[in-house]
Amino acid sequence: MTNNDFCEITQFIRHNYNAADGQTVALHSPTFAGNEKKYLEECIDTTFVSSVGAFVDRFESEMARYTGAAGAVVTVNGTAALHMALILSDVERGDEVITQPLTFIATCNAIAYTGASPVFIDIDRSTLGLSPDALEAWLEANADVDNNGNCRNKTTGARISAAVVMHTFGHPARLDRLVDICERWHIKLIEDAAESVGSLYHGRHTGTIAPIGALSFNGNKTITTGGGGMLLFSDETMARRAKHLTTQAKVPHRWEFIHDSIGYNYRMPNINAALGCAQLEQLPNFIADKRRTAEAYRRFFENIDGIEFVTEPEGTRSNYWLNAILLPDRTARDSFMEYTNNHGIQTRPVWELMPNLRMWESAATDGIRVSRDIADRLVNIPSGVTAPRY
C-alpha cells in the first residue's frame, strides 16, 4: 500500500460525500430531515417530556410493527437493554455467559452487571459475529448438561446460562445455527442488535429471531433518539414483564406507590421517543442511501490491490451501519488511518478485543484466532447518510 492508494481512497470518499476542501468527513453523523422538530415541540407543548407520554407508546408500537416483534420496550440506552435482556434470561451471579471478543464494551459491561463472567468464543470471518462452528466445538470440549438441564463448564463448574451474539456493523450473524446450538445445550440466546436496526436475516429483522434482542439509538447509530435503546421480544408476556421492571416495578395505581419486585429506572423519556418516531419514519430511506454508499465502496475497492471491502453475508440484508475494509496487516492499517485522519477523513480501528482489556484478561477463550487477525487489519470508513434529501 502506498500514499498514492490512500490519496485515491480519500478523494473517492470526499466525492461520495460532496465534501469541500478542508471539510472533515465524519465517520457517522445523525441526519435530521423529517418531523424531529415538530414532534419535539409537541412534547414541550404538552409538558410530557419524561418517561410518560404518547411518543413512548407510539415508538414502541411502530418499532414492533416495523421489526415484526411481538413486543417492543424502550430503554434509556442500549446497555440498559442488554442488562435487562440478561436479567429476563435468568442470568445470575456466578454464571458464565458466552459472547464474542470483537464487540463494543457495552456487551461485556452488561454481563458484568449481573455478576456473571464472559467466555469469549471466536467470530466468523464472513459475518464478524459469533461463530456457531467455534461455539459448538468449544461446548463439546468444555461443557456438559447436568441432570437438572443446566449447561455447565466442566472446568469451573459454573452454569453457562446465556450466549450473546452481536451483529457487527449491522451484518447479521448465522442465527439459524446459533439458535439450534443454544437450544440443544440449554443456553438462552440473546441478540445484541444494537448496530443492526433495519438489517434482515433471511427476511426476518435482527433482534427478533432469538427470544430477546436489544437495539441502540445512540447518536452515532442509523437512527437516533439522542440516547436510547429498545428490547424486542418474540413473546408478548415477556415484553410486559420487561416494561414493568424497567419502570421501577411499580404496580399501576392512581396515587399509591406500590412496587412488587426490584425494578430499574431504565425507561426512555418521551422527548427521546419523539425523536425516535421521526427517525423511524425515515429509516427506509436512510438504509437505501447507506446501501448505495456500500455498493459504491464495494465497486471502488475491487480495483484497489490489497484492500478487501466487508460485505453483507449471504442470505442477509445489512444496514451497513459502519462500512469496513480489511488491509494487509496492522502496519498498513495504522498507516492508512494516519493518512486519512490527517487529510480530513475520519477512520477508526475496530474496538480493542475484550480479552485485551484488564477487566477480562483472565477470561476463558477458545484462542480467538480469527478475531485477532480481523482486529489487526480492520478499519471503519465514513458511513453516514450522504445527504438529507428526504
Coordinates of C-alpha atoms in Angstrom, one line a residue:
M1 CA 0.0 0.0 0.0
T2 CA 1.3 3.5 -0.9
N3 CA 0.3 7.1 -0.2
N4 CA -1.0 7.2 -3.8
D5 CA -3.5 4.5 -2.9
F6 CA -4.5 6.3 0.2
C7 CA -4.9 9.6 -1.7
E8 CA -7.1 7.9 -4.3
I9 CA -9.3 6.5 -1.5
T10 CA -9.5 9.9 0.3
Q11 CA -10.6 11.6 -2.9
F12 CA -13.2 9.0 -3.6
I13 CA -14.7 9.4 -0.1
R14 CA -14.7 13.2 -0.4
H15 CA -16.5 12.9 -3.8
N16 CA -19.1 10.5 -2.4
Y17 CA -19.9 12.8 0.5
N18 CA -19.7 16.1 -1.6
A19 CA -17.1 17.3 0.9
A20 CA -15.4 20.6 0.2
D21 CA -11.7 21.1 0.5
G22 CA -10.8 21.4 4.2
Q23 CA -14.1 19.8 5.3
T24 CA -13.9 16.8 7.6
V25 CA -15.9 13.8 6.5
A26 CA -17.3 12.2 9.7
L27 CA -17.4 8.5 10.4
H28 CA -21.1 8.6 11.1
S29 CA -23.3 11.7 11.9
P30 CA -27.0 11.8 12.5
T31 CA -29.4 13.1 9.9
F32 CA -32.4 15.1 10.9
A33 CA -34.5 15.8 7.9
G34 CA -38.1 14.8 8.9
N35 CA -40.5 15.6 11.7
E36 CA -38.0 15.8 14.5
K37 CA -38.6 19.5 15.4
K38 CA -42.3 19.1 15.0
Y39 CA -42.5 16.2 17.4
L40 CA -40.1 17.8 19.9
E41 CA -42.3 20.9 20.0
E42 CA -45.4 18.7 20.7
C43 CA -43.6 17.2 23.7
I44 CA -42.8 20.7 25.0
D45 CA -46.3 22.0 24.4
T46 CA -47.9 19.0 26.2
T47 CA -45.2 19.1 29.0
F48 CA -44.8 15.3 28.7
V49 CA -41.0 15.2 28.4
S50 CA -40.1 12.5 30.8
S51 CA -40.8 8.7 30.8
V52 CA -44.6 9.0 30.3
G53 CA -46.1 10.3 27.1
A54 CA -47.7 9.4 23.8
F55 CA -44.4 9.2 21.9
V56 CA -43.1 6.4 24.1
D57 CA -46.0 4.2 23.4
R58 CA -46.0 5.2 19.7
F59 CA -42.3 4.4 19.2
E60 CA -42.7 1.0 20.8
S61 CA -45.7 0.0 18.8
E62 CA -44.3 1.4 15.5
M63 CA -40.9 -0.4 16.0
A64 CA -42.7 -3.6 16.9
R65 CA -44.6 -3.4 13.6
Y66 CA -41.5 -2.5 11.6
T67 CA -39.4 -5.3 13.0
G68 CA -42.2 -7.9 13.3
A69 CA -41.6 -8.3 17.0
A70 CA -44.4 -9.5 19.3
G71 CA -43.5 -6.7 21.7
A72 CA -41.0 -3.8 22.0
V73 CA -40.0 -1.9 25.1
V74 CA -37.9 1.2 25.1
T75 CA -34.9 1.8 27.5
V76 CA -32.7 4.7 28.4
N77 CA -29.8 3.3 26.3
G78 CA -28.7 0.1 24.6
T79 CA -26.6 -1.0 27.5
A80 CA -29.7 -0.9 29.8
A81 CA -31.5 -3.0 27.2
L82 CA -28.7 -5.6 27.2
H83 CA -28.7 -5.7 31.0
M84 CA -32.5 -6.2 31.1
A85 CA -32.2 -8.9 28.5
L86 CA -29.8 -10.8 30.7
I87 CA -32.0 -10.4 33.7
L88 CA -35.0 -11.7 31.8
S89 CA -32.9 -14.6 30.6
D90 CA -32.3 -15.6 34.3
V91 CA -28.6 -14.9 34.3
E92 CA -27.3 -14.9 37.8
R93 CA -24.2 -14.1 39.8
G94 CA -21.5 -16.7 39.3
D95 CA -22.9 -17.8 35.9
E96 CA -20.9 -17.7 32.7
V97 CA -22.2 -16.0 29.5
I98 CA -20.7 -16.8 26.1
T99 CA -20.1 -13.9 23.8
Q100 CA -17.6 -12.7 21.1
P101 CA -14.3 -10.9 21.8
L102 CA -14.9 -8.5 18.9
T103 CA -17.7 -6.3 20.2
F104 CA -18.3 -3.0 21.8
I105 CA -17.7 -3.0 25.6
A106 CA -21.4 -2.5 26.4
T107 CA -21.9 -6.2 25.7
C108 CA -19.5 -7.2 28.4
N109 CA -20.4 -4.5 30.8
A110 CA -24.0 -5.7 30.8
I111 CA -22.8 -9.2 31.6
A112 CA -20.7 -7.9 34.5
Y113 CA -23.7 -6.0 35.9
T114 CA -25.3 -9.4 36.5
G115 CA -22.3 -10.8 38.4
A116 CA -21.7 -13.3 35.6
S117 CA -18.4 -13.8 33.7
P118 CA -17.9 -13.8 30.0
V119 CA -16.4 -16.6 27.9
F120 CA -15.0 -15.4 24.6
I121 CA -15.6 -17.6 21.5
D122 CA -14.3 -16.6 18.1
I123 CA -16.1 -14.9 15.3
D124 CA -16.9 -16.0 11.7
R125 CA -14.7 -14.3 9.1
S126 CA -17.8 -13.9 6.8
T127 CA -20.1 -12.2 9.4
L128 CA -17.7 -10.8 12.1
G129 CA -20.3 -12.2 14.6
L130 CA -20.1 -15.2 17.0
S131 CA -19.2 -18.3 15.1
P132 CA -21.6 -21.2 15.5
D133 CA -18.8 -23.6 14.4
A134 CA -16.4 -22.3 17.1
L135 CA -19.3 -22.3 19.7
E136 CA -20.2 -25.9 19.1
A137 CA -16.6 -27.0 19.1
W138 CA -15.9 -25.3 22.4
L139 CA -19.1 -26.6 24.1
E140 CA -18.3 -30.2 23.0
A141 CA -14.9 -29.9 24.5
N142 CA -15.6 -27.9 27.6
A143 CA -19.3 -28.3 28.7
D144 CA -22.0 -30.8 29.5
V145 CA -25.6 -30.7 30.5
D146 CA -26.4 -31.8 34.1
N147 CA -29.4 -33.7 35.4
N148 CA -31.3 -30.5 36.0
G149 CA -30.9 -29.4 32.4
N150 CA -28.3 -26.8 33.1
C151 CA -25.3 -26.4 30.8
R152 CA -22.1 -26.4 32.9
N153 CA -18.5 -25.6 32.3
K154 CA -16.6 -28.9 33.1
T155 CA -13.6 -27.0 34.4
T156 CA -15.2 -24.3 36.5
G157 CA -18.5 -26.0 37.4
A158 CA -20.3 -22.7 36.6
R159 CA -23.6 -22.7 34.9
I160 CA -23.4 -21.4 31.3
S161 CA -26.8 -19.6 31.3
A162 CA -26.7 -17.5 28.1
A163 CA -24.9 -16.5 24.9
V164 CA -24.9 -13.0 23.4
V165 CA -24.3 -12.7 19.7
M166 CA -23.6 -9.2 18.3
H167 CA -24.4 -8.3 14.7
T168 CA -21.2 -6.4 14.0
F169 CA -21.6 -3.2 12.0
G170 CA -25.1 -4.3 11.1
H171 CA -24.1 -7.6 9.4
P172 CA -26.3 -10.5 10.7
A173 CA -24.6 -13.4 12.3
R174 CA -25.5 -17.0 11.4
L175 CA -28.6 -17.2 13.6
D176 CA -30.2 -20.4 12.5
R177 CA -27.2 -22.5 13.7
L178 CA -26.7 -20.4 16.8
V179 CA -30.4 -20.9 17.8
D180 CA -30.1 -24.6 17.2
I181 CA -26.9 -25.0 19.2
C182 CA -28.2 -22.9 22.1
E183 CA -31.4 -24.9 22.3
R184 CA -29.5 -28.2 22.3
W185 CA -27.2 -27.1 25.1
H186 CA -29.9 -25.4 27.2
I187 CA -28.4 -21.9 26.7
K188 CA -30.5 -18.8 26.3
L189 CA -29.5 -16.8 23.2
I190 CA -29.7 -13.0 23.2
E191 CA -29.2 -10.9 20.1
D192 CA -27.1 -7.7 20.6
A193 CA -28.7 -6.0 17.6
A194 CA -27.5 -2.5 18.8
E195 CA -26.0 -1.8 15.4
S196 CA -28.4 -3.6 13.1
V197 CA -31.7 -1.8 13.1
G198 CA -33.1 -2.4 9.6
S199 CA -30.9 -5.5 9.0
L200 CA -32.6 -8.7 7.9
Y201 CA -31.6 -12.4 8.3
H202 CA -33.4 -14.5 5.7
G203 CA -36.1 -11.9 5.6
R204 CA -36.5 -11.5 9.4
H205 CA -35.4 -8.5 11.3
T206 CA -32.4 -9.0 13.6
G207 CA -33.3 -9.0 17.2
T208 CA -36.5 -11.0 16.6
I209 CA -35.0 -14.5 15.9
A210 CA -33.7 -15.1 19.5
P211 CA -36.3 -14.7 22.3
I212 CA -34.8 -11.3 23.1
G213 CA -33.0 -8.7 21.1
A214 CA -31.5 -5.3 22.1
L215 CA -31.3 -2.2 19.9
S216 CA -29.4 1.0 20.4
F217 CA -30.3 4.6 19.3
N218 CA -27.2 6.4 20.3
G219 CA -26.2 9.5 18.4
N220 CA -23.9 7.5 16.0
K221 CA -26.5 4.8 15.1
T222 CA -28.5 4.5 11.9
I223 CA -31.4 6.2 13.6
T224 CA -31.0 8.0 16.9
T225 CA -33.0 9.2 19.8
G226 CA -30.0 11.1 21.2
G227 CA -29.5 8.3 23.7
G228 CA -31.8 5.3 24.0
G229 CA -32.3 1.6 23.4
M230 CA -35.0 -0.9 22.9
L231 CA -35.8 -4.5 23.7
L232 CA -37.5 -6.7 21.1
F233 CA -39.4 -9.8 22.1
S234 CA -40.9 -12.9 20.4
D235 CA -43.2 -13.3 23.5
E236 CA -45.7 -10.6 24.4
T237 CA -45.8 -11.8 28.1
M238 CA -42.1 -11.3 28.5
A239 CA -42.4 -7.8 26.9
R240 CA -45.0 -6.8 29.5
R241 CA -42.6 -8.1 32.2
A242 CA -39.8 -6.0 30.8
K243 CA -42.0 -2.9 30.7
H244 CA -42.8 -3.4 34.4
L245 CA -39.3 -4.0 35.5
T246 CA -37.9 -1.0 33.6
T247 CA -40.4 1.3 35.2
Q248 CA -39.2 0.6 38.8
A249 CA -41.6 -2.4 39.0
K250 CA -44.4 0.0 40.1
V251 CA -47.9 -1.6 40.4
P252 CA -50.3 0.7 38.5
H253 CA -52.4 2.8 40.8
R254 CA -53.8 6.3 40.5
W255 CA -51.9 7.5 43.7
E256 CA -50.3 4.7 45.7
F257 CA -46.6 3.8 45.3
I258 CA -46.5 0.0 45.4
H259 CA -43.6 -1.9 43.9
D260 CA -43.7 -5.7 43.7
S261 CA -40.0 -6.5 43.0
I262 CA -36.6 -4.9 42.4
G263 CA -37.1 -2.6 39.5
Y264 CA -34.9 -0.4 37.3
N265 CA -35.1 3.2 36.2
Y266 CA -34.5 2.2 32.6
R267 CA -37.4 3.9 30.7
M268 CA -36.7 6.2 27.8
P269 CA -38.1 9.8 28.2
N270 CA -40.9 10.9 25.9
I271 CA -38.8 13.6 24.4
N272 CA -36.2 11.0 23.1
A273 CA -39.0 8.8 21.9
A274 CA -40.3 11.7 19.8
L275 CA -37.0 11.9 18.0
G276 CA -37.2 8.1 17.5
C277 CA -40.7 8.3 15.9
A278 CA -39.4 10.9 13.4
Q279 CA -36.3 9.0 12.7
L280 CA -38.1 5.7 12.2
E281 CA -40.3 7.4 9.5
Q282 CA -37.1 8.0 7.6
L283 CA -35.4 4.7 8.2
P284 CA -36.2 3.0 4.9
N285 CA -34.6 6.0 3.0
F286 CA -31.6 6.0 5.3
I287 CA -30.9 2.3 4.7
A288 CA -31.4 2.7 0.9
D289 CA -28.9 5.6 1.0
K290 CA -26.4 3.7 3.1
R291 CA -26.6 0.6 0.9
R292 CA -26.0 2.7 -2.2
T293 CA -22.8 4.0 -0.5
A294 CA -21.8 0.5 0.5
E295 CA -22.2 -0.7 -3.1
A296 CA -20.2 2.3 -4.4
Y297 CA -17.4 1.3 -1.9
R298 CA -17.6 -2.3 -3.0
R299 CA -17.1 -1.5 -6.7
F300 CA -14.4 1.1 -5.9
F301 CA -12.3 -1.3 -3.7
E302 CA -12.4 -4.1 -6.3
N303 CA -9.8 -2.0 -8.1
I304 CA -7.5 -1.4 -5.1
D305 CA -5.0 -4.1 -4.6
G306 CA -4.5 -5.3 -1.0
I307 CA -7.8 -4.0 0.4
E308 CA -10.9 -6.0 1.0
F309 CA -14.3 -4.4 1.5
V310 CA -16.5 -6.2 4.1
T311 CA -19.8 -7.1 2.5
E312 CA -23.1 -8.5 3.9
P313 CA -23.2 -12.2 4.5
E314 CA -25.2 -14.4 2.0
G315 CA -28.9 -14.5 2.8
T316 CA -29.0 -11.2 4.7
R317 CA -29.7 -7.6 4.1
S318 CA -27.3 -5.4 6.1
N319 CA -28.0 -1.8 7.1
Y320 CA -24.2 -1.2 6.6
W321 CA -24.2 0.8 9.8
L322 CA -20.4 1.2 9.6
N323 CA -18.6 0.2 6.4
A324 CA -15.3 -1.6 6.9
I325 CA -12.3 -2.6 5.0
L326 CA -9.5 -5.1 5.7
L327 CA -5.9 -4.1 5.0
P328 CA -3.0 -6.5 4.7
D329 CA -1.7 -6.1 8.2
R330 CA -1.5 -3.8 11.3
T331 CA 1.3 -1.7 9.8
A332 CA -0.8 -0.9 6.7
R333 CA -3.9 -0.4 8.9
D334 CA -2.1 2.2 11.0
S335 CA -0.5 4.0 8.0
F336 CA -3.9 4.2 6.4
M337 CA -5.6 5.7 9.5
E338 CA -2.7 8.2 9.9
Y339 CA -3.1 9.4 6.3
T340 CA -6.9 9.6 6.2
N341 CA -7.3 11.3 9.5
N342 CA -4.5 13.8 8.6
H343 CA -6.5 14.6 5.4
G344 CA -9.9 15.2 6.9
I345 CA -11.4 11.7 6.6
Q346 CA -12.5 10.1 9.9
T347 CA -11.4 6.5 10.0
R348 CA -11.3 4.2 13.1
P349 CA -10.0 0.8 14.0
V350 CA -12.3 -1.8 15.4
W351 CA -12.7 -1.9 19.2
E352 CA -10.0 -3.3 21.3
L353 CA -10.7 -7.0 21.8
M354 CA -12.4 -7.6 25.1
P355 CA -9.8 -10.1 26.5
N356 CA -7.1 -7.5 25.9
L357 CA -8.8 -5.2 28.5
R358 CA -7.6 -5.7 32.1
M359 CA -11.1 -6.5 33.3
W360 CA -11.3 -9.6 31.2
E361 CA -7.7 -10.5 30.6
S362 CA -8.1 -13.8 32.6
A363 CA -11.4 -14.7 30.9
A364 CA -11.7 -18.1 29.1
T365 CA -11.3 -18.0 25.3
D366 CA -11.1 -20.6 22.5
G367 CA -7.9 -18.9 21.2
I368 CA -9.9 -16.3 19.2
R369 CA -7.6 -16.6 16.2
V370 CA -9.9 -15.0 13.6
S371 CA -10.8 -12.1 16.0
R372 CA -7.2 -11.3 16.5
D373 CA -6.5 -11.3 12.7
I374 CA -9.5 -9.1 12.0
A375 CA -8.7 -6.6 14.8
D376 CA -5.2 -6.2 13.3
R377 CA -6.5 -5.3 9.9
L378 CA -10.0 -3.7 10.0
V379 CA -10.7 0.0 9.5
N380 CA -14.1 1.6 9.6
I381 CA -14.6 4.3 6.9
P382 CA -17.3 7.1 6.6
S383 CA -20.7 5.5 6.6
G384 CA -23.4 8.2 7.3
V385 CA -26.3 9.2 5.1
T386 CA -24.7 11.1 2.2
A387 CA -27.2 14.0 2.1
P388 CA -30.6 14.9 3.8
R389 CA -32.6 14.5 0.7
Y390 CA -35.8 13.2 2.2

